[in-house]
Amino acid sequence: MCGIIGYAGPREPVGVVSEALSRLEYRGYDSSGVAFFGREGSLTVVRASGKLSRLTEALQGTTGLPGTAIGHIRWATHGAPTEENAHPHRSGPIVLVHNGIIENEHALRQELIGEGVVFSSETDTEVLAHRIHRAFREEGNLPAAVRKGLAGVEGSYALAVLCEERPGQLVVLRKGAPLILGEAEGEYFAASDVPAFLKWTRRVMPLPPEVLATLSPEGLSLCRLGDGEPVPAVFEEVPWDPVQAEKGHYRHFMEKEIYEGPRAIIDTLEGRLAEENSRVILPELVRLGPNPTEIVFVACGTSYHAALLGRLMIESFSSISVRVEIASEFRYRPLRARKGAWVIGISQSGETADTLGALELARKEGYLTVGVTNVGGSSITRETEATLLTRAGPEIGVASTKAFVAQVTLVWLLALYFGRRESPEVRKSLAALVRSPTRLEAFLGSVDPNAVDRMARQVLEARFVIFIGRGIDYPLAIEGALKLKEITYRPADGYPGGELKHGPIALVESGVLVVAPLVDPLLRLKEISNIREIEARGGTVLTIGPAGDAIEPLPSFPLPASEGWDGVFLASAVLQLLAYRAASMAGNDVDQPRNLAKSVTVE
Ligand code: AGP
């Protein structure tokens, strides 16, 4: 995901946009850029690869004419993180910044090349600049050119567009990616997130999807992208106290943390992708010597579920045998691992007594130990030979959400790290991982809360809820069951789909609800047969996954087609939102559910 900012007003624009970008830096950090009207009135673009500080250096002493400006901070999806691929992108008088993914970019690019357009970058964004430029030549009007240029474009976008021939006019719009307007006296802002302009105003308006806003120091107007019909502007004051400021516009920390999933992926990937995102580096592991002969994961709860996914991923790409152990069981058994094995403890808090105890046993038995944790300086970091930090940021809600997403990101990185770099499957998977934060953000932006609420009501009305899954859907199933149990207090359980006929299917009758994630393409047909067995016995099934082939019914909660394992992120977001909404409807204390603690520091 990337961060964009647009400004229209009397302030010096380079300073405003640069400061706003610094508040969006969490959204990406591999390149950045600004566009503003220089002293001589020309539309000037300045870009830099690398961290935002590189752009700040390049802008040293630069000022622009009051009026309009745009800025961008990038998390590369199409095209390497280079200056040529940095935003803003230009075509003739049109200059724009973009967050999102244009799904039909290739076809649009070929069409433009056929018309003689010469591209200067590998990005999908540049396609939009050329299309809007072509439309501007026909329309002579910037809002009309943007509307025309976007006709036929598929995918997600949040855009801010300037035109050298229309100084003082800034056009912004979104579909699938977030964009929020800010209004102050005689000035307007448009940004990917509120903190970008909170310094100047608390009056905000989330821009509705496919509504085009034209901002200028004189005012703003909104219209529907499709037919140009006017849309009213409705701003509201965000009255944030410190805790609320922490929660932003969310009711609970858990909800906010679900939506911070994309950020958790980006921050966990930071510094671990090299050679233009084509290679995984984990410097923390280098001093452990050669790769392990075996990996033993030890963890509890949600972290254990992430470890189960790690096993599937690592064994997909390397010959390393992986075991996954419940820490509280593991620590009281003899440790029979291969010589040269690594014991890897996964723990969000880094303080879970059982996980620490399991690692202590491993160390005593002479095994190398690694800690995967979200909390720097926690006990696990001091009691292992190496630490791999997930960077989800502080997770306040007891039910783990963004930390789980960060843990899955990290075990996916481990799979790629141990995998053969030249393998096409490894390269394809790495590309999918790099795109996953943008895809997860676009997906979260498209989720219909009413659809989630409908499922949540079914869950609350059910006598019992069973989660089933095979392959990568099995850890998702038991994670979904855990989320539901721990915050709704309703009975639920998760099983491997293949285990149903060995007993649990006896539970199935009318009133029993089955939830089935369907993101593992390899076992989907077998999962569909499990679903039919359940329906034949009067059970109701809710499926969560991408559409299958024609013979299959559409999933109850459709997901976009997966790229690699990013379906795990999408499906877990639905399972997290399902538990969250059901618990909210039940009136429970979502962030601090009964009987639980955020960190179980006792046995
Ligand atoms: C997850 O939602 C639960 N809060 C719980 O299962 C948790 O994952 C478990 O206690 C392990 O905690 P840790 O990751 O901090 O070790």
XYZ file of C-alpha atoms and ligand atoms in Angstrom:
619
model
C 0.000 0.000 0.000
C 1.186 3.576 -0.585
C 0.346 6.950 0.879
C -0.909 9.904 -1.127
C -1.519 13.547 -0.210
C -3.118 16.420 -2.114
C -3.274 20.057 -0.963
C -5.148 23.116 -2.197
C -4.750 26.369 -0.259
C -2.680 29.452 0.538
C 0.170 27.794 2.426
C 3.576 27.120 0.950
C 2.760 23.717 -0.621
C 6.115 21.891 -0.565
C 6.320 22.210 3.215
C 2.714 21.087 3.703
C 3.050 18.043 1.432
C 6.433 17.022 2.860
C 5.111 17.167 6.408
C 1.990 15.221 5.430
C 4.149 12.512 3.804
C 6.098 12.122 7.030
C 2.827 11.167 8.734
C 2.144 8.587 6.022
C 5.613 7.021 6.073
C 4.230 3.855 7.693
C 2.414 3.161 4.423
C 5.543 2.600 2.430
C 9.102 3.694 2.313
C 10.858 2.562 -0.824
C 10.502 5.826 -2.769
C 8.600 9.117 -2.644
C 7.944 12.314 -4.570
C 6.080 15.611 -4.779
C 4.672 17.837 -7.522
C 4.045 21.583 -7.101
C 3.862 24.796 -9.111
C 7.326 26.431 -9.118
C 8.049 30.161 -9.040
C 7.885 30.402 -12.829
C 4.484 28.675 -12.742
C 5.642 25.351 -14.214
C 4.461 22.110 -12.634
C 7.600 20.699 -11.029
C 8.159 17.058 -10.012
C 10.823 15.977 -7.505
C 11.272 12.265 -6.675
C 13.726 10.106 -4.745
C 14.162 6.379 -4.212
C 14.648 5.070 -0.687
C 13.368 6.547 2.526
C 11.486 9.841 2.777
C 14.617 11.503 4.167
C 16.165 11.218 0.673
C 13.310 13.297 -0.780
C 13.573 15.799 2.046
C 17.250 16.255 1.192
C 16.410 16.717 -2.496
C 13.811 19.339 -1.587
C 16.151 21.283 0.725
C 15.285 24.983 0.379
C 12.670 24.341 -2.328
C 9.385 26.258 -2.119
C 6.385 26.356 -4.399
C 3.676 28.828 -5.308
C 0.647 28.718 -3.005
C -2.170 26.826 -4.700
C -2.012 23.078 -5.199
C 0.483 20.265 -4.696
C 0.527 16.472 -4.425
C 2.826 13.927 -2.835
C 3.338 10.171 -2.652
C 5.164 7.590 -0.569
C 5.496 4.189 -2.197
C 5.286 0.503 -1.370
C 6.323 -1.012 -4.709
C 3.934 -3.504 -6.306
C 4.388 -2.939 -10.071
C 7.987 -2.092 -10.866
C 11.084 -2.036 -8.702
C 11.533 0.611 -5.986
C 13.581 2.979 -8.210
C 13.369 6.733 -8.864
C 11.949 6.113 -12.377
C 9.090 4.164 -10.800
C 8.551 6.657 -7.978
C 5.432 8.810 -8.091
C 4.283 11.388 -9.180
C 4.031 10.176 -12.761
C 3.659 12.554 -15.689
C 2.190 12.565 -19.176
C 2.323 15.955 -20.893
C 0.638 18.482 -18.575
C -0.897 15.745 -16.388
C 0.874 14.764 -13.152
C -0.615 12.300 -10.677
C -0.049 10.047 -7.653
C -1.809 6.721 -7.067
C -2.369 4.146 -4.335
C -3.799 0.780 -5.411
C -3.381 -1.815 -8.169
C -4.661 -1.510 -11.753
C -5.639 -5.086 -12.582
C -5.938 -4.610 -16.369
C -2.731 -2.594 -16.578
C -1.121 -4.782 -19.220
C -3.941 -4.442 -21.766
C -4.191 -0.688 -21.183
C -0.432 -0.316 -21.559
C -0.381 -2.240 -24.850
C -3.231 -0.090 -26.189
C -1.296 3.089 -25.386
C 1.928 1.738 -26.882
C -0.069 0.986 -30.004
C -0.986 4.687 -30.092
C 2.683 5.612 -29.951
C 2.971 6.364 -26.248
C 6.480 5.867 -24.885
C 6.581 4.732 -21.248
C 9.268 5.854 -18.841
C 8.432 3.501 -15.969
C 7.274 -0.049 -15.220
C 4.353 1.121 -13.086
C 0.634 0.611 -13.577
C 0.187 4.239 -12.472
C 1.837 5.694 -15.569
C -0.919 4.083 -17.646
C -3.438 6.308 -15.842
C -1.369 9.446 -16.509
C -1.309 8.760 -20.250
C -5.020 7.919 -20.396
C -5.994 11.105 -18.567
C -3.600 13.114 -20.742
C -5.243 11.685 -23.890
C -8.681 12.527 -22.491
C -7.573 16.044 -21.488
C -6.594 16.748 -25.089
C -10.146 15.780 -26.097
C -12.051 17.376 -23.189
C -9.938 20.421 -22.280
C -11.364 20.096 -18.760
C -9.490 18.312 -15.957
C -12.420 16.687 -14.052
C -13.973 15.505 -17.318
C -10.589 14.191 -18.481
C -10.134 12.218 -15.264
C -13.598 10.705 -15.556
C -12.993 9.781 -19.196
C -9.465 8.521 -18.590
C -10.643 6.137 -15.861
C -13.441 4.602 -17.945
C -12.531 0.928 -18.458
C -9.852 0.901 -15.784
C -10.190 -2.141 -13.478
C -8.684 -2.487 -10.030
C -8.269 -0.265 -6.991
C -7.098 3.342 -6.867
C -6.898 6.484 -4.791
C -5.726 9.262 -7.109
C -4.662 12.925 -6.868
C -4.257 14.661 -10.239
C -2.798 18.043 -11.251
C -2.589 19.676 -14.699
C 0.014 22.266 -15.650
C -2.589 24.029 -17.821
C -5.058 24.210 -14.905
C -3.035 25.543 -11.950
C -4.984 25.804 -8.722
C -7.170 22.795 -9.559
C -6.666 19.429 -7.811
C -8.822 16.430 -8.743
C -9.025 13.430 -6.378
C -11.044 10.212 -6.349
C -10.943 6.635 -5.053
C -12.144 3.096 -5.620
C -11.073 0.322 -3.244
C -8.204 2.314 -1.700
C -8.806 4.849 1.113
C -8.927 8.629 0.573
C -10.084 11.128 3.172
C -10.801 14.848 2.613
C -9.894 17.517 5.160
C -11.385 20.998 5.229
C -10.030 24.143 6.911
C -10.547 27.859 6.330
C -9.850 28.403 2.624
C -7.857 25.199 2.222
C -8.483 21.536 1.474
C -6.575 18.302 1.924
C -6.958 14.804 0.481
C -4.937 11.966 2.010
C -4.766 8.199 2.443
C -5.164 8.625 6.201
C -6.277 11.354 8.624
C -2.941 11.805 10.480
C -1.495 13.310 7.264
C -3.408 16.595 7.786
C -4.568 16.392 11.412
C -2.112 19.196 12.247
C -4.176 21.633 10.181
C -7.750 20.408 10.576
C -10.009 17.890 12.346
C -12.870 18.395 9.883
C -12.846 15.258 7.762
C -14.950 13.516 5.123
C -14.106 10.009 3.895
C -14.481 10.362 0.119
C -17.204 7.929 -1.058
C -16.071 5.410 -3.693
C -16.262 6.531 -7.330
C -16.968 10.125 -6.357
C -14.686 12.716 -7.941
C -13.717 15.781 -5.890
C -12.290 18.961 -7.417
C -10.407 21.009 -4.821
C -9.041 24.543 -5.120
C -8.203 27.319 -2.632
C -11.588 28.788 -3.574
C -13.617 25.712 -2.646
C -14.523 22.137 -3.572
C -17.124 20.317 -5.613
C -17.970 16.620 -5.759
C -19.654 14.593 -8.489
C -20.315 10.945 -9.313
C -17.638 9.406 -11.519
C -20.179 7.625 -13.698
C -22.699 10.314 -14.630
C -21.187 13.493 -13.186
C -24.194 14.092 -10.908
C -23.297 16.461 -8.011
C -22.704 14.925 -4.568
C -22.999 16.962 -1.330
C -19.887 17.476 0.808
C -20.480 16.436 4.447
C -17.573 17.082 6.825
C -17.539 16.102 10.479
C -15.265 17.064 13.363
C -13.227 14.150 14.702
C -13.272 14.804 18.472
C -10.309 12.657 19.462
C -9.113 12.301 23.108
C -5.661 10.645 23.536
C -7.074 7.110 23.836
C -9.585 7.779 21.064
C -6.752 9.249 19.020
C -5.094 5.893 19.564
C -8.248 4.170 18.337
C -8.875 6.743 15.594
C -12.409 6.451 14.279
C -12.654 2.825 15.391
C -14.829 1.704 18.317
C -12.360 -0.881 19.606
C -8.656 -1.499 19.340
C -9.399 -4.899 17.827
C -11.242 -3.310 14.904
C -8.458 -0.793 14.342
C -5.853 -3.532 14.511
C -7.680 -5.614 11.907
C -7.448 -2.652 9.534
C -3.771 -2.191 10.397
C -3.027 -5.593 8.871
C -1.612 -4.140 5.612
C 0.686 -1.866 7.583
C 1.845 -4.799 9.705
C 2.865 -6.655 6.548
C 4.779 -3.678 5.141
C 6.583 -2.970 8.370
C 7.458 -6.651 8.874
C 8.900 -6.804 5.350
C 10.988 -3.658 5.828
C 14.701 -4.319 5.406
C 14.112 -7.946 4.464
C 13.784 -7.604 0.677
C 16.861 -6.980 -1.429
C 17.805 -6.554 -5.063
C 14.609 -4.728 -6.034
C 12.349 -6.996 -4.005
C 13.708 -10.129 -5.689
C 15.498 -11.681 -2.710
C 14.703 -12.231 0.975
C 17.402 -11.352 3.462
C 17.225 -12.212 7.165
C 20.477 -10.858 8.589
C 19.403 -11.964 12.071
C 19.882 -15.611 11.028
C 23.270 -15.350 9.323
C 25.289 -15.875 12.499
C 23.444 -19.135 13.235
C 25.501 -20.784 10.513
C 24.140 -23.244 7.947
C 20.430 -23.795 7.446
C 18.760 -26.048 10.012
C 18.402 -29.787 9.397
C 14.933 -29.538 10.934
C 12.708 -26.820 12.368
C 10.593 -27.284 15.470
C 8.073 -24.498 16.013
C 6.830 -24.067 19.574
C 3.947 -21.694 20.287
C 0.506 -21.257 21.847
C -2.890 -20.098 20.620
C -2.906 -17.882 17.563
C 0.883 -18.031 17.338
C 0.583 -21.810 17.088
C -1.773 -21.370 14.139
C 0.751 -19.109 12.418
C 3.363 -21.816 13.008
C 1.126 -24.404 11.313
C 1.006 -22.148 8.255
C 4.778 -21.750 8.507
C 5.216 -25.509 8.274
C 3.183 -25.724 5.071
C 5.027 -22.786 3.548
C 8.570 -23.809 4.489
C 8.034 -27.407 3.411
C 6.615 -26.158 0.088
C 9.829 -24.426 -0.842
C 12.602 -26.331 0.952
C 13.577 -29.852 1.963
C 13.701 -28.853 5.629
C 11.390 -30.985 7.762
C 9.194 -28.851 10.030
C 7.376 -29.860 13.217
C 4.874 -27.722 15.085
C 4.369 -28.260 18.796
C 1.986 -26.828 21.371
C 4.502 -25.325 23.762
C 2.748 -26.473 26.953
C 2.891 -30.100 25.761
C 6.330 -29.927 24.189
C 8.099 -28.746 27.306
C 7.262 -31.885 29.261
C 8.343 -34.429 26.696
C 11.803 -35.584 25.717
C 13.072 -33.473 22.827
C 13.906 -35.800 19.971
C 14.917 -33.450 17.189
C 17.638 -33.944 14.624
C 21.151 -32.728 15.323
C 21.382 -29.254 13.840
C 17.666 -28.557 14.293
C 16.476 -25.067 15.210
C 13.696 -24.604 17.759
C 11.724 -21.487 16.824
C 9.362 -19.966 19.370
C 6.586 -17.733 18.021
C 5.063 -15.362 20.542
C 3.398 -11.989 19.984
C 4.136 -10.882 23.536
C 7.465 -12.658 23.876
C 6.404 -13.416 27.465
C 4.246 -16.539 27.213
C 5.446 -18.838 29.956
C 4.852 -22.065 28.063
C 6.687 -20.885 24.978
C 9.604 -19.595 27.058
C 9.660 -22.883 28.931
C 9.777 -24.849 25.702
C 12.672 -22.746 24.427
C 14.516 -23.190 27.703
C 14.233 -26.958 27.309
C 15.556 -26.719 23.760
C 18.536 -24.663 24.853
C 19.331 -27.106 27.651
C 19.276 -29.928 25.089
C 21.821 -28.006 23.017
C 19.582 -26.809 20.184
C 19.792 -23.404 18.522
C 16.751 -21.331 19.446
C 15.130 -18.462 17.554
C 12.429 -16.111 18.840
C 9.740 -14.636 16.587
C 8.038 -11.845 18.501
C 6.239 -8.536 18.160
C 7.798 -6.980 21.250
C 11.406 -5.871 21.128
C 13.214 -6.382 24.423
C 10.744 -9.020 25.601
C 11.972 -12.106 27.430
C 12.050 -14.252 24.310
C 14.564 -11.861 22.707
C 16.925 -12.362 25.642
C 16.503 -16.124 25.852
C 17.151 -17.120 22.241
C 20.204 -17.013 19.994
C 18.433 -14.909 17.372
C 15.244 -12.850 17.186
C 13.060 -12.145 14.174
C 10.789 -9.224 14.999
C 7.315 -8.961 13.573
C 6.522 -5.249 13.321
C 2.762 -5.060 13.798
C 3.118 -2.263 16.318
C 1.539 -2.451 19.777
C -1.399 -4.876 19.758
C -3.862 -3.797 22.446
C -6.832 -6.064 21.752
C -6.486 -9.383 23.583
C -7.626 -11.211 20.448
C -4.593 -11.237 18.208
C -5.233 -9.916 14.685
C -2.528 -7.763 13.072
C 0.154 -9.675 14.979
C -1.125 -12.887 13.397
C -0.910 -11.201 9.983
C 2.666 -10.144 10.765
C 3.546 -13.666 11.975
C 2.204 -15.163 8.732
C 4.264 -12.592 6.844
C 7.354 -13.686 8.723
C 6.894 -17.429 8.229
C 6.226 -16.713 4.548
C 9.556 -14.841 4.472
C 11.235 -17.836 6.140
C 9.829 -20.136 3.452
C 11.227 -17.859 0.740
C 14.530 -17.491 2.604
C 15.044 -21.260 2.822
C 13.652 -21.795 -0.679
C 15.722 -21.980 -3.845
C 15.936 -18.413 -5.083
C 16.061 -19.309 -8.741
C 12.899 -21.402 -8.504
C 10.043 -19.792 -10.492
C 7.579 -20.764 -7.725
C 9.694 -18.957 -5.126
C 9.967 -15.852 -7.313
C 6.216 -15.879 -8.007
C 5.461 -16.298 -4.320
C 7.786 -13.418 -3.396
C 6.041 -11.157 -5.900
C 2.685 -12.158 -4.368
C 3.967 -11.361 -0.882
C 5.170 -7.923 -2.026
C 1.740 -7.144 -3.485
C -0.170 -8.552 -0.527
C -0.387 -5.388 1.635
C -1.923 -3.427 -1.230
C -4.304 -6.250 -2.046
C -5.280 -6.697 1.601
C -5.885 -2.968 1.958
C -8.009 -2.879 -1.201
C -9.949 -5.893 0.045
C -10.533 -4.396 3.507
C -11.690 -1.203 1.780
C -14.229 -3.188 -0.227
C -15.681 -5.321 2.598
C -19.428 -4.723 3.003
C -20.086 -4.427 6.774
C -23.656 -5.610 6.214
C -22.403 -8.861 4.692
C -20.197 -9.450 7.737
C -23.092 -8.624 10.072
C -25.338 -11.122 8.296
C -22.774 -13.871 8.948
C -22.308 -12.656 12.528
C -26.040 -12.965 13.191
C -25.986 -16.533 11.830
C -23.111 -17.307 14.191
C -24.964 -15.883 17.204
C -28.151 -17.796 16.316
C -26.319 -21.113 15.811
C -26.356 -23.764 18.560
C -22.768 -24.657 17.761
C -20.221 -23.448 15.210
C -17.743 -25.780 13.516
C -14.818 -24.437 11.476
C -13.256 -26.827 8.973
C -10.423 -26.631 6.474
C -7.759 -28.646 4.726
C -4.183 -27.642 3.849
C -3.728 -23.897 4.492
C -7.440 -23.697 5.305
C -6.970 -25.875 8.413
C -4.876 -23.376 10.445
C -7.311 -20.692 9.246
C -10.237 -22.789 10.484
C -8.873 -23.327 13.974
C -7.766 -19.681 14.145
C -11.296 -18.626 13.199
C -12.722 -20.887 15.902
C -10.349 -19.446 18.498
C -11.196 -15.834 17.563
C -14.894 -16.591 17.859
C -14.656 -18.443 21.176
C -12.425 -15.962 22.938
C -14.524 -12.851 22.328
C -18.119 -14.098 21.828
C -17.867 -16.847 24.492
C -19.936 -19.040 22.121
C -19.112 -22.755 21.699
C -17.065 -23.331 18.558
C -14.406 -25.700 17.383
C -12.139 -26.256 14.420
C -11.169 -29.485 12.697
C -9.232 -30.646 9.659
C -11.933 -31.216 7.028
C -10.785 -34.791 6.593
C -11.358 -35.496 10.285
C -15.106 -34.796 10.142
C -16.065 -38.362 9.243
C -13.968 -39.678 12.154
C -16.425 -38.332 14.711
C -17.219 -34.589 14.615
C -19.780 -35.032 11.813
C -22.022 -36.634 14.453
C -22.486 -33.078 15.745
C -24.032 -31.928 12.468
C -27.766 -31.331 12.427
C -30.105 -28.424 11.796
C -28.993 -25.400 13.826
C -25.304 -26.281 13.567
C -23.322 -23.751 11.537
C -20.144 -24.705 9.691
C -17.658 -22.040 8.560
C -15.235 -23.152 5.844
C -12.362 -21.039 4.509
C -11.630 -22.111 0.917
C -8.350 -20.514 -0.089
C -6.231 -23.638 -0.614
C -6.553 -24.373 -4.331
C -4.975 -27.837 -4.046
C -7.626 -29.329 -1.745
C -10.654 -27.290 -2.718
C -12.577 -30.151 -4.346
C -12.133 -32.306 -1.242
C -13.288 -29.400 0.887
C -16.348 -29.016 -1.321
C -17.186 -32.705 -0.730
C -16.948 -32.137 3.033
C -19.367 -29.248 2.623
C -21.824 -31.395 0.715
C -21.639 -34.099 3.453
C -22.535 -31.440 6.030
C -25.402 -29.979 4.022
C -26.776 -33.494 3.434
C -27.118 -33.817 7.237
C -28.970 -30.555 7.738
C -25.989 -28.369 8.599
C -25.678 -24.802 7.263
C -22.315 -23.928 5.693
C -20.703 -20.494 5.263
C -17.793 -20.571 2.821
C -15.128 -17.860 2.542
C -13.018 -17.912 -0.597
C -12.543 -16.932 -4.228
C -15.162 -18.062 -6.731
C -14.467 -21.607 -7.956
C -15.302 -22.987 -11.377
C -18.787 -22.917 -12.901
C -20.093 -26.083 -11.196
C -19.477 -24.706 -7.713
C -21.894 -22.413 -5.875
C -20.491 -18.934 -5.198
C -18.829 -18.701 -1.768
C -21.028 -17.172 0.957
C -18.318 -14.507 1.413
C -16.475 -14.124 -1.907
C -12.791 -13.169 -1.916
C -10.703 -11.877 -4.825
C -8.688 -14.598 -6.564
C -5.613 -15.377 -4.454
C -2.069 -14.592 -5.481
C 0.075 -17.218 -3.808
C -0.702 -17.404 -0.130
C -2.192 -13.919 0.146
C -5.598 -15.581 0.391
C -4.564 -16.390 3.957
C -4.493 -12.651 4.732
C -7.861 -12.068 3.056
C -9.630 -15.019 4.684
C -8.188 -14.291 8.130
C -9.424 -10.695 7.816
C -12.948 -12.026 7.245
C -12.671 -14.458 10.170
C -11.384 -11.651 12.407
C -14.167 -9.275 11.327
C -16.745 -12.059 11.796
C -15.663 -12.678 15.388
C -15.394 -8.944 16.036
C -18.891 -8.130 14.777
C -20.474 -11.100 16.538
C -18.839 -10.109 19.833
C -19.871 -6.470 19.349
C -23.471 -7.547 18.708
C -23.339 -9.734 21.796
C -22.352 -6.631 23.786
C -19.090 -8.158 24.986
C -15.957 -6.289 26.015
C -14.212 -6.986 22.736
C -10.793 -5.625 23.674
C -10.688 -7.249 27.123
C -12.750 -10.457 26.972
C -13.496 -12.262 30.237
C -11.029 -14.751 31.767
C -8.274 -13.808 29.308
C -5.070 -11.758 29.382
C -3.053 -10.339 26.532
C -0.009 -12.200 27.690
C -0.163 -15.512 29.595
C 2.949 -15.201 31.700
C 2.006 -18.104 33.987
C 1.701 -21.820 33.224
C -4.992 -15.029 20.473
O -6.088 -14.255 20.014
C -5.071 -15.238 21.969
N -5.045 -13.990 22.631
C -4.029 -16.229 22.497
O -4.325 -17.487 21.951
C -2.565 -15.911 22.172
O -2.315 -16.107 20.811
C -1.682 -16.885 22.976
O -1.898 -16.645 24.345
C -0.198 -16.749 22.642
O 0.246 -15.476 22.993
P 1.699 -15.017 22.459
O 1.609 -14.976 20.983
O 1.902 -13.679 23.075
O 2.686 -16.036 22.917
